[in-house]
Coordinates of C-alpha atoms in Angstrom, one line a residue:
Chain G
X26 CA 0.3 0.4 -0.4
X27 CA 1.2 3.4 -1.2
X28 CA 1.6 5.8 1.6
X29 CA -0.2 8.7 -0.1
X30 CA -3.1 5.4 -0.1
X31 CA -1.7 5.1 4.5
X32 CA -3.1 8.9 4.5
X33 CA -5.9 9.1 2.9
X34 CA -6.8 5.3 3.9
X35 CA -8.3 7.5 7.8
X36 CA -10.9 9.8 5.4
X37 CA -12.3 7.2 3.5
X38 CA -13.2 5.3 6.5
X39 CA -14.2 8.2 8.3
X40 CA -16.3 9.4 5.3
X41 CA -17.6 6.1 5.6
X42 CA -19.0 5.9 8.7
X43 CA -21.3 8.8 8.1
X44 CA -22.8 7.7 5.4
X45 CA -20.6 9.1 3.4
X46 CA -17.9 7.8 0.2
X47 CA -15.3 10.9 -1.4
X48 CA -16.7 10.3 -5.0
X49 CA -20.4 11.8 -3.7
X50 CA -22.0 8.2 -4.1
X51 CA -24.1 6.8 -1.4
X52 CA -23.0 4.4 0.0
X53 CA -25.2 1.4 -1.6
X54 CA -25.1 3.5 -4.6
X55 CA -23.1 1.7 -7.5
X56 CA -20.8 4.4 -10.8
X57 CA -22.7 5.0 -13.8
X58 CA -22.6 1.6 -15.8
X59 CA -22.0 2.0 -20.1
X60 CA -22.4 -1.4 -21.6
X61 CA -21.8 -1.4 -25.3
X62 CA -22.4 -4.3 -27.4
X63 CA -21.2 -6.2 -30.5
X64 CA -17.7 -4.0 -30.9
X65 CA -15.8 -6.5 -32.4
X66 CA -16.9 -7.7 -35.6
X67 CA -14.5 -10.9 -35.4
X68 CA -15.7 -12.1 -31.9
X69 CA -18.8 -13.7 -32.1
X70 CA -20.1 -11.8 -29.2
X71 CA -18.5 -8.8 -27.8
X72 CA -19.0 -6.0 -25.1
X73 CA -17.6 -3.2 -23.6
X74 CA -18.9 -2.1 -19.9
X75 CA -17.7 0.5 -18.5
X76 CA -18.2 1.1 -14.8
X77 CA -17.3 4.6 -13.7
X78 CA -14.2 5.0 -15.2
X79 CA -13.4 1.3 -14.8
X80 CA -13.8 -0.5 -18.4
X81 CA -13.6 -4.4 -19.4
X82 CA -14.0 -5.1 -22.6
X83 CA -15.4 -9.4 -23.7
X84 CA -14.6 -10.9 -26.5
X85 CA -16.1 -14.6 -27.2
X86 CA -15.0 -16.9 -29.8
X87 CA -16.4 -19.9 -30.2
X88 CA -14.5 -23.4 -31.8
X89 CA -15.3 -26.9 -32.5
X90 CA -13.7 -29.3 -30.2
X91 CA -13.7 -32.6 -27.7
X92 CA -16.3 -32.5 -24.9
X93 CA -14.8 -33.3 -21.0
X94 CA -14.8 -37.1 -20.7
X95 CA -17.2 -37.1 -17.5
X96 CA -19.8 -34.5 -19.4
X97 CA -19.5 -36.1 -23.0
X98 CA -23.2 -35.0 -24.2
X99 CA -22.1 -30.4 -22.9
X100 CA -20.6 -28.1 -24.9
X101 CA -17.0 -27.0 -23.2
X102 CA -16.7 -22.7 -21.2
X103 CA -13.7 -21.2 -20.8
X104 CA -12.8 -18.2 -19.2
X105 CA -9.8 -16.3 -18.8
X106 CA -8.6 -13.1 -18.1
X107 CA -5.8 -10.9 -18.9
X108 CA -5.3 -7.7 -16.8
X109 CA -3.5 -5.7 -19.6
X110 CA -0.3 -3.9 -18.3
X111 CA -1.9 -1.6 -20.1
X112 CA -4.9 -0.6 -17.3
X113 CA -2.9 0.4 -14.6
X114 CA 1.0 0.8 -12.9
X115 CA 0.7 -2.3 -10.7
X116 CA -0.2 -4.7 -13.7
X117 CA 2.9 -6.8 -15.5
X118 CA 3.5 -8.8 -18.6
X119 CA 3.5 -11.9 -18.4
X120 CA 1.0 -15.1 -17.4
X121 CA -1.8 -14.4 -15.9
X122 CA -0.8 -13.6 -11.7
X123 CA -3.5 -14.6 -8.2
X124 CA -5.8 -11.8 -9.2
X125 CA -6.5 -12.2 -12.9
X126 CA -7.0 -16.0 -11.6
X127 CA -9.5 -15.3 -9.7
X128 CA -11.6 -12.8 -11.9
X129 CA -11.5 -15.4 -14.3
X130 CA -13.1 -18.0 -11.9
X131 CA -15.3 -15.8 -10.3
X132 CA -17.0 -15.1 -13.6
X133 CA -16.7 -18.6 -15.1
X134 CA -18.6 -20.1 -11.3
X135 CA -21.3 -16.9 -12.0
X136 CA -21.4 -18.4 -15.5
X137 CA -21.6 -21.3 -15.6
X138 CA -23.0 -22.5 -11.4
X139 CA -25.9 -19.8 -13.2
X140 CA -27.0 -22.1 -16.0
X141 CA -26.1 -19.3 -18.3
X142 CA -25.4 -20.8 -21.4
X143 CA -27.3 -24.5 -22.3
X144 CA -25.0 -26.2 -22.6
X145 CA -26.2 -29.3 -23.7
X146 CA -27.3 -27.4 -27.2
X147 CA -23.6 -26.9 -27.4
X148 CA -23.7 -30.5 -27.8
X149 CA -23.0 -31.5 -32.2
X150 CA -21.9 -35.7 -31.0
X151 CA -21.5 -37.2 -28.5
X152 CA -18.6 -37.1 -26.2
X153 CA -16.7 -37.0 -30.0
X154 CA -17.6 -33.3 -30.9
X155 CA -19.0 -29.6 -29.4
X156 CA -18.5 -26.2 -29.5
X157 CA -16.4 -24.1 -26.9
X158 CA -16.9 -21.3 -26.0
X159 CA -14.3 -18.9 -25.0
X160 CA -15.0 -16.4 -23.0
X161 CA -11.9 -14.0 -22.7
X162 CA -11.5 -10.5 -20.7
X163 CA -9.7 -8.0 -21.2
X164 CA -9.0 -5.3 -18.7
X165 CA -8.4 -2.2 -20.2
X166 CA -8.9 0.7 -18.4
X167 CA -8.9 -0.4 -13.4
X168 CA -10.4 2.2 -11.3
X169 CA -11.7 -0.4 -9.1
X170 CA -14.3 -3.5 -9.4
X171 CA -12.8 -5.1 -11.3
X172 CA -15.1 -8.3 -11.5
X173 CA -18.4 -6.4 -11.7
X174 CA -17.5 -5.3 -14.6
X175 CA -15.9 -7.9 -16.0
X176 CA -19.0 -10.1 -15.2
X177 CA -21.7 -7.8 -16.6
X178 CA -19.5 -7.5 -19.9
X179 CA -19.3 -11.4 -20.2
X180 CA -22.5 -11.6 -19.9
X181 CA -23.4 -8.5 -22.1
X182 CA -21.4 -10.6 -24.7
X183 CA -23.3 -13.0 -24.3
X184 CA -26.3 -12.0 -24.9
X185 CA -24.8 -10.6 -28.3
X186 CA -23.2 -14.1 -29.9
X187 CA -23.9 -14.5 -33.1
X188 CA -22.0 -18.1 -33.8
X189 CA -22.4 -20.1 -37.5
X190 CA -25.2 -23.2 -38.0
X191 CA -22.9 -26.3 -36.6
X192 CA -23.5 -29.8 -38.3
X193 CA -23.2 -33.4 -38.7
X194 CA -22.8 -34.8 -42.0
X195 CA -21.7 -38.4 -42.1
X196 CA -18.9 -37.9 -39.1
X197 CA -18.3 -34.1 -40.3
X198 CA -18.3 -31.3 -39.1
X199 CA -20.3 -29.0 -41.1
X200 CA -20.7 -25.0 -42.0
X201 CA -24.8 -24.8 -42.7
X202 CA -25.6 -20.3 -44.4
X203 CA -26.7 -18.1 -41.6
X204 CA -26.1 -17.1 -37.8
X205 CA -27.6 -18.3 -34.8
X206 CA -27.5 -17.3 -31.3
X207 CA -26.3 -18.5 -28.6
X208 CA -28.9 -20.4 -26.5
X209 CA -29.2 -19.0 -23.4
X210 CA -31.3 -19.3 -20.6
X211 CA -30.0 -17.3 -17.7
X212 CA -28.9 -13.5 -16.7
X213 CA -26.3 -13.8 -13.4
X214 CA -25.2 -10.0 -12.3
X215 CA -22.9 -10.1 -9.5
X216 CA -22.2 -7.5 -7.4
X217 CA -19.1 -6.8 -4.6
X218 CA -19.6 -5.0 -1.0
X219 CA -16.6 -3.8 0.5
X220 CA -15.7 -3.8 4.4
X221 CA -14.7 -0.9 5.3
X222 CA -14.5 0.3 8.7
X223 CA -16.9 -1.8 9.9
X224 CA -19.6 -0.4 6.9
X225 CA -20.2 -1.1 3.7
X226 CA -20.3 0.3 0.2
X227 CA -21.0 -1.3 -3.5
X228 CA -19.4 -1.0 -6.1
X229 CA -16.0 0.1 -4.2
X230 CA -14.2 2.2 -6.5
X231 CA -10.1 2.3 -6.3
X232 CA -9.0 3.6 -3.2
X233 CA -12.0 2.1 -1.5
X234 CA -10.5 -1.7 -2.4
X235 CA -7.0 -0.6 -1.7
X236 CA -8.3 0.9 2.0
X237 CA -11.1 -2.5 2.3
X238 CA -10.9 -4.9 5.2
X239 CA -12.4 -7.5 2.7
X240 CA -14.8 -7.4 0.1
X241 CA -17.4 -9.8 -1.0
X242 CA -19.9 -10.9 -4.2
X243 CA -22.4 -12.5 -4.2
X244 CA -23.9 -13.3 -7.9
X245 CA -27.9 -13.7 -8.7
X246 CA -29.5 -15.4 -11.6
X247 CA -32.6 -14.4 -12.7
X248 CA -34.7 -16.6 -10.3
X249 CA -33.7 -14.6 -8.0
X250 CA -31.6 -17.2 -6.9
X251 CA -27.4 -16.9 -5.3
X252 CA -25.2 -18.7 -7.8
X253 CA -21.7 -17.7 -6.6
X254 CA -20.2 -16.2 -4.0
X255 CA -16.8 -15.3 -3.5
X256 CA -14.6 -13.7 0.1
X257 CA -11.6 -11.6 -0.6
X258 CA -8.4 -9.4 1.4
X259 CA -8.1 -10.1 4.2
X260 CA -10.6 -9.0 7.1
X261 CA -13.6 -11.1 8.2
X262 CA -17.3 -10.9 8.0
X263 CA -20.2 -12.4 11.4
X264 CA -23.3 -13.9 9.4
X265 CA -25.3 -10.9 10.1
X266 CA -23.2 -8.8 8.0
X267 CA -23.5 -11.4 4.8
X268 CA -27.5 -12.0 5.3
X269 CA -27.5 -8.6 5.1
X270 CA -24.5 -8.2 2.2
X271 CA -27.3 -10.6 0.2
X272 CA -30.7 -9.4 0.8
X273 CA -29.5 -5.6 -0.8
X274 CA -27.2 -7.5 -2.8
X275 CA -30.8 -9.4 -4.7
X276 CA -31.6 -6.1 -4.6
X277 CA -28.9 -4.2 -6.6
X278 CA -28.0 -7.2 -9.0
X279 CA -32.2 -7.1 -10.5
X280 CA -32.1 -3.3 -11.1
X281 CA -28.2 -4.1 -12.3
X282 CA -29.5 -6.9 -15.2
X283 CA -31.7 -4.3 -16.7
X284 CA -29.3 -2.7 -18.1
X285 CA -28.5 -6.1 -20.3
X286 CA -31.7 -7.6 -21.0
X287 CA -34.4 -5.6 -22.2
X288 CA -37.8 -7.7 -22.3
Chain K
X23 CA -28.1 -47.4 -22.1
X24 CA -29.6 -46.1 -19.4
X25 CA -28.7 -47.2 -15.2
X26 CA -30.7 -45.5 -13.4
X27 CA -28.3 -43.1 -10.6
X28 CA -28.2 -44.7 -6.7
X29 CA -29.7 -42.1 -4.9
X30 CA -26.9 -39.8 -2.3
X31 CA -29.4 -39.3 0.2
X32 CA -32.2 -42.3 1.1
X33 CA -35.6 -41.9 2.5
X34 CA -34.8 -41.8 6.1
X35 CA -32.3 -38.9 5.2
X36 CA -29.3 -41.3 5.5
X37 CA -26.4 -40.5 3.2
X38 CA -24.8 -42.7 1.9
X39 CA -21.4 -43.2 4.1
X40 CA -24.2 -43.8 6.3
X41 CA -24.2 -40.3 7.8
X42 CA -26.5 -38.0 8.7
X43 CA -27.7 -34.7 7.2
X44 CA -26.0 -32.9 9.8
X45 CA -23.2 -35.1 10.9
X46 CA -19.3 -34.3 9.7
X47 CA -16.8 -37.1 8.9
X48 CA -15.0 -38.8 11.1
X49 CA -12.2 -36.3 11.1
X50 CA -8.5 -37.1 13.0
X51 CA -6.2 -34.7 13.6
X52 CA -2.4 -34.6 14.5
X53 CA 0.0 -32.0 15.5
X54 CA 3.7 -31.9 14.9
X55 CA 4.1 -34.6 12.3
X56 CA 7.7 -33.2 11.3
X57 CA 10.2 -32.0 12.4
X58 CA 12.9 -29.9 9.8
X59 CA 9.3 -28.0 9.7
X60 CA 8.2 -24.5 12.7
X61 CA 4.9 -25.9 12.7
X62 CA 3.3 -28.9 11.0
X63 CA 0.0 -30.9 11.7
X64 CA -2.3 -33.3 9.7
X65 CA -5.5 -33.9 8.9
X66 CA -7.7 -37.2 8.1
X67 CA -11.7 -36.0 6.9
X68 CA -13.3 -38.6 5.8
X69 CA -10.9 -40.2 2.8
X70 CA -8.9 -36.3 2.5
X71 CA -5.9 -36.7 4.0
X72 CA -3.6 -34.2 4.0
X73 CA -0.8 -32.3 5.4
X74 CA 0.3 -28.8 6.4
X75 CA 3.8 -27.4 7.4
X76 CA 4.9 -23.6 8.6
X77 CA 7.8 -22.0 8.3
X78 CA 9.4 -19.0 9.4
X79 CA 8.4 -16.0 10.4
X80 CA 11.7 -15.8 8.9
X81 CA 13.5 -14.0 6.1
X82 CA 12.3 -13.0 2.8
X83 CA 13.6 -14.6 0.0
X84 CA 13.3 -12.5 -2.0
X85 CA 13.8 -9.6 -0.7
X86 CA 12.2 -6.9 -1.9
X87 CA 8.5 -9.3 -0.6
X88 CA 9.7 -7.8 2.4
X89 CA 6.5 -5.5 3.8
X90 CA 8.5 -2.8 6.5
X91 CA 4.6 -2.8 8.9
X92 CA 4.5 -6.7 9.2
X93 CA 4.7 -10.3 8.4
X94 CA 4.4 -11.3 4.4
X95 CA 2.3 -14.5 5.0
X96 CA 2.5 -17.3 1.6
X97 CA 0.6 -19.5 1.1
X98 CA 1.3 -22.5 -0.7
X99 CA -2.1 -25.7 -1.5
X100 CA -1.0 -28.0 -3.6
X101 CA -2.9 -31.3 -4.3
X102 CA -0.3 -35.1 -5.1
X103 CA -0.6 -37.0 -8.5
X104 CA -2.0 -39.6 -7.3
X105 CA -4.8 -37.9 -4.7
X106 CA -7.1 -37.6 -7.2
X107 CA -8.5 -40.8 -9.7
X108 CA -7.2 -39.7 -12.5
X109 CA -3.6 -38.2 -12.0
X110 CA -3.4 -34.8 -11.8
X111 CA -0.2 -32.6 -13.5
X112 CA 1.6 -31.8 -10.6
X113 CA 2.4 -28.7 -12.0
X114 CA -0.3 -25.8 -10.8
X115 CA -3.6 -25.9 -12.0
X116 CA -5.5 -22.1 -11.7
X117 CA -7.8 -23.4 -9.5
X118 CA -5.4 -24.3 -6.8
X119 CA -4.0 -21.0 -8.0
X120 CA -7.4 -19.4 -6.5
X121 CA -7.7 -21.9 -3.2
X122 CA -3.6 -21.3 -2.2
X123 CA -5.3 -17.5 -2.6
X124 CA -8.1 -17.6 -0.6
X125 CA -6.7 -20.1 2.2
X126 CA -4.2 -17.6 3.1
X127 CA -7.2 -14.4 3.0
X128 CA -9.0 -17.3 5.2
X129 CA -5.6 -17.2 7.6
X130 CA -4.6 -13.7 7.4
X131 CA -6.5 -12.3 10.2
X132 CA -6.2 -15.0 12.6
X133 CA -2.3 -13.9 13.0
X134 CA -0.8 -11.1 14.8
X135 CA 1.2 -10.3 11.1
X136 CA 2.9 -7.4 12.6
X137 CA 4.4 -8.7 15.2
X138 CA 6.8 -9.7 12.7
X139 CA 7.6 -6.7 10.4
X140 CA 10.5 -7.5 7.9
X141 CA 9.5 -11.2 7.2
X142 CA 7.7 -14.2 5.6
X143 CA 5.2 -16.5 6.7
X144 CA 5.3 -19.2 4.6
X145 CA 2.7 -22.6 5.2
X146 CA 2.8 -25.0 2.3
X147 CA -0.4 -27.3 2.0
X148 CA 0.0 -31.4 0.1
X149 CA -3.3 -33.1 -0.2
X150 CA -2.3 -36.2 -0.6
X151 CA -5.8 -37.9 -0.9
X152 CA -8.9 -35.5 -1.9
X153 CA -12.3 -36.7 -1.3
X154 CA -14.6 -33.2 -1.5
X155 CA -13.6 -29.8 1.3
X156 CA -10.3 -30.0 1.3
X157 CA -9.8 -26.7 1.3
X158 CA -11.9 -26.5 4.2
X159 CA -9.8 -29.7 5.4
X160 CA -6.2 -28.1 4.4
X161 CA -7.5 -25.1 6.3
X162 CA -8.6 -26.5 9.7
X163 CA -5.3 -29.0 9.2
X164 CA -3.1 -25.0 8.8
X165 CA -4.7 -23.6 11.4
X166 CA -2.7 -25.6 14.0
X167 CA 0.3 -25.4 11.9
X168 CA 0.4 -22.3 12.9
X169 CA 0.0 -22.1 16.2
X170 CA 2.1 -25.8 16.6
X171 CA 4.4 -23.2 15.5
X172 CA 4.8 -20.9 17.9
X173 CA 2.3 -18.1 15.9
X174 CA 1.0 -15.6 18.1
X175 CA -2.3 -15.7 16.8
X176 CA -6.2 -14.7 17.6
X177 CA -8.2 -17.9 17.1
X178 CA -8.1 -20.8 15.2
X179 CA -9.8 -21.1 11.9
X180 CA -11.6 -24.2 11.1
X181 CA -13.3 -25.1 8.1
X182 CA -16.1 -26.2 7.2
X183 CA -18.4 -26.6 4.3
X184 CA -22.2 -27.4 3.3
X185 CA -24.3 -27.8 0.9
X186 CA -27.7 -28.8 -1.0
X187 CA -27.6 -32.4 -2.3
X188 CA -31.4 -33.9 -4.1
X189 CA -32.9 -31.6 -2.2
X190 CA -31.4 -31.1 1.2
X191 CA -29.5 -29.4 2.6
X192 CA -26.5 -31.6 4.2
X193 CA -23.1 -30.4 6.2
X194 CA -19.6 -31.6 4.9
X195 CA -20.0 -32.3 1.2
X196 CA -18.0 -35.9 0.1
X197 CA -16.9 -35.5 -3.4
X198 CA -20.0 -37.1 -5.2
X199 CA -22.0 -35.0 -2.9
X200 CA -20.4 -32.3 -4.1
X201 CA -20.3 -32.8 -8.3
X202 CA -23.6 -33.9 -7.7
X203 CA -25.5 -32.1 -5.4
X204 CA -27.0 -28.0 -6.2
X205 CA -24.8 -25.8 -4.0
X206 CA -21.8 -26.0 -2.4
X207 CA -21.1 -23.6 0.8
X208 CA -17.0 -23.1 1.9
X209 CA -16.9 -21.4 4.8
X210 CA -14.2 -20.7 7.3
X211 CA -14.8 -19.3 10.9
X212 CA -12.8 -17.9 13.8
X213 CA -15.3 -18.8 17.2
X214 CA -14.4 -16.8 19.8
X215 CA -14.3 -13.6 16.6
X216 CA -17.8 -14.6 15.4
X217 CA -15.9 -13.6 11.9
X218 CA -16.1 -15.8 8.2
X219 CA -12.7 -14.9 6.6
X220 CA -13.7 -17.6 4.3
X221 CA -16.9 -17.9 2.2
X222 CA -17.2 -18.9 -1.5
X223 CA -20.1 -21.1 -2.9
X224 CA -21.7 -22.4 -6.2
X225 CA -24.4 -24.2 -7.2
X226 CA -27.9 -22.7 -6.6
X227 CA -30.0 -21.8 -3.5
X228 CA -32.9 -19.8 -2.7
X229 CA -32.1 -17.0 0.1
X230 CA -33.7 -18.6 2.9
X231 CA -30.8 -22.2 2.2
X232 CA -28.2 -19.7 2.7
X233 CA -28.9 -18.6 5.9
X234 CA -30.0 -22.5 6.9
X235 CA -27.0 -23.7 4.9
X236 CA -24.3 -21.0 6.2
X237 CA -25.4 -22.5 9.5
X238 CA -25.2 -25.4 9.1
X239 CA -22.0 -24.5 8.3
X240 CA -21.2 -22.8 10.8
X241 CA -21.4 -25.8 13.7
X242 CA -19.3 -27.9 11.8
X243 CA -16.3 -25.2 12.0
X244 CA -17.7 -25.5 16.2
X245 CA -17.1 -28.7 16.8
X246 CA -13.9 -29.3 14.2
X247 CA -13.3 -25.9 16.4
X248 CA -13.0 -28.8 19.6
X249 CA -11.5 -31.3 17.8
X250 CA -8.3 -29.1 16.9
X251 CA -8.1 -27.9 20.2
X252 CA -8.0 -31.4 21.8
X253 CA -5.3 -32.8 19.0
X254 CA -3.2 -28.9 20.4
X255 CA -3.2 -30.5 23.6
X256 CA -2.4 -33.9 23.1
X257 CA 1.2 -33.2 21.2
X258 CA 1.7 -30.9 24.3
X259 CA 1.2 -33.8 27.2
X260 CA 3.2 -35.4 25.0
X261 CA 6.0 -33.0 25.3
X262 CA 5.3 -32.4 29.1
X263 CA 5.1 -36.4 30.3
X264 CA 8.8 -36.9 27.9
X265 CA 9.8 -34.0 30.1
X266 CA 8.6 -35.3 33.2
X267 CA 10.0 -39.0 32.0

């Protein structure tokens, strides 16, 4: 933690105990969210999400591959996250570090556990040929709360995905003319809380993240069921705090969902 | 080819391994099992067999990782290649990297790291055999290894998962229950501080089920906490007897 942050820590914590935040938000208010889809023509699906100044780009690529032996009738879902060095002075080139791996696994968990993609519909020939959905999260600017921005961008990109029509003909994969959307059946939304000085704030930005004791990310599906959780940071929560957060998270996620799912 | 799958919970609420829904697996814990480590412990929880060792506090290598105001806790959770049905490559997987991080964050709040600035405490968790719930058993055993190393701590950390299997909420899921079940909520807890330091979940639960699941895992943690304290005492009773002989 840099010295400037240690000085600011007190200021941020004192404000929060009075119910205020350095950037003027309410404790349970998210930053402005902007979602743009179809920004990369070469990808089958893509989305760019701005959460305040945090910027994340997600691209979805679909390829033909082989299924995992324990799920021969299901397509494969892979999520990878890159903390691109241009996004923050704290990001370095090289293979993904534990923060990048955690980010990709939390995004993956939300999509997988909510069964957002109907993976059975991505099976071409059981045990042999299935479609593989690669979701690549690219962080372009880091201003805090990468998880929520990435999860939202991933969902928006999936909803935007148009893939080729693949069919099996005499044991070979054939590409038919036209496009088909990905079979999406749930809309997982993640919302992250930071615990600072015993209080909670929704959608922490960078400076709040740097002074927080702990964070808790909750992902809800469209049926208001919890489908993924991740606690981070070196602090702790009590059971009562967790349940309080769960109630706020349920409301927040249904608000955010309306930004990407129009019906 | 349709094979009827065996039920994991029968109509009387008894699970495949004979346990009741709110029952832990049989658990054996031993403290001080490795002589080179500053602290060590071993746990068998059902078919899980896990070793933990602590080295430190000692000088940090490489030196630039030293922190001026506290000790740096480093944690490696690793599974042996023979610990699972299909051989696991010994190279750290993405899962192991994530678990090493969350285990470290689960244990950090319990340690007075500020007592040892510019040092590191290195924690190694080796899963020799895995059968579901290894991150939790790993935390339970690692906390004892830290205590065995004589590192000042606020409390022991016990960890246990609860989840939903075939519509029923159950404690301490096995591998099969985790894979086929509807939800799994691993949780780590310091009973004296009433502090939850690890919380993850996958699967699907309503808010009501979630609340009950957390209560169930907390009860499991409290039972494990008693076993932890017992295991620590056993070692020092043995030491005392040695001295008196």
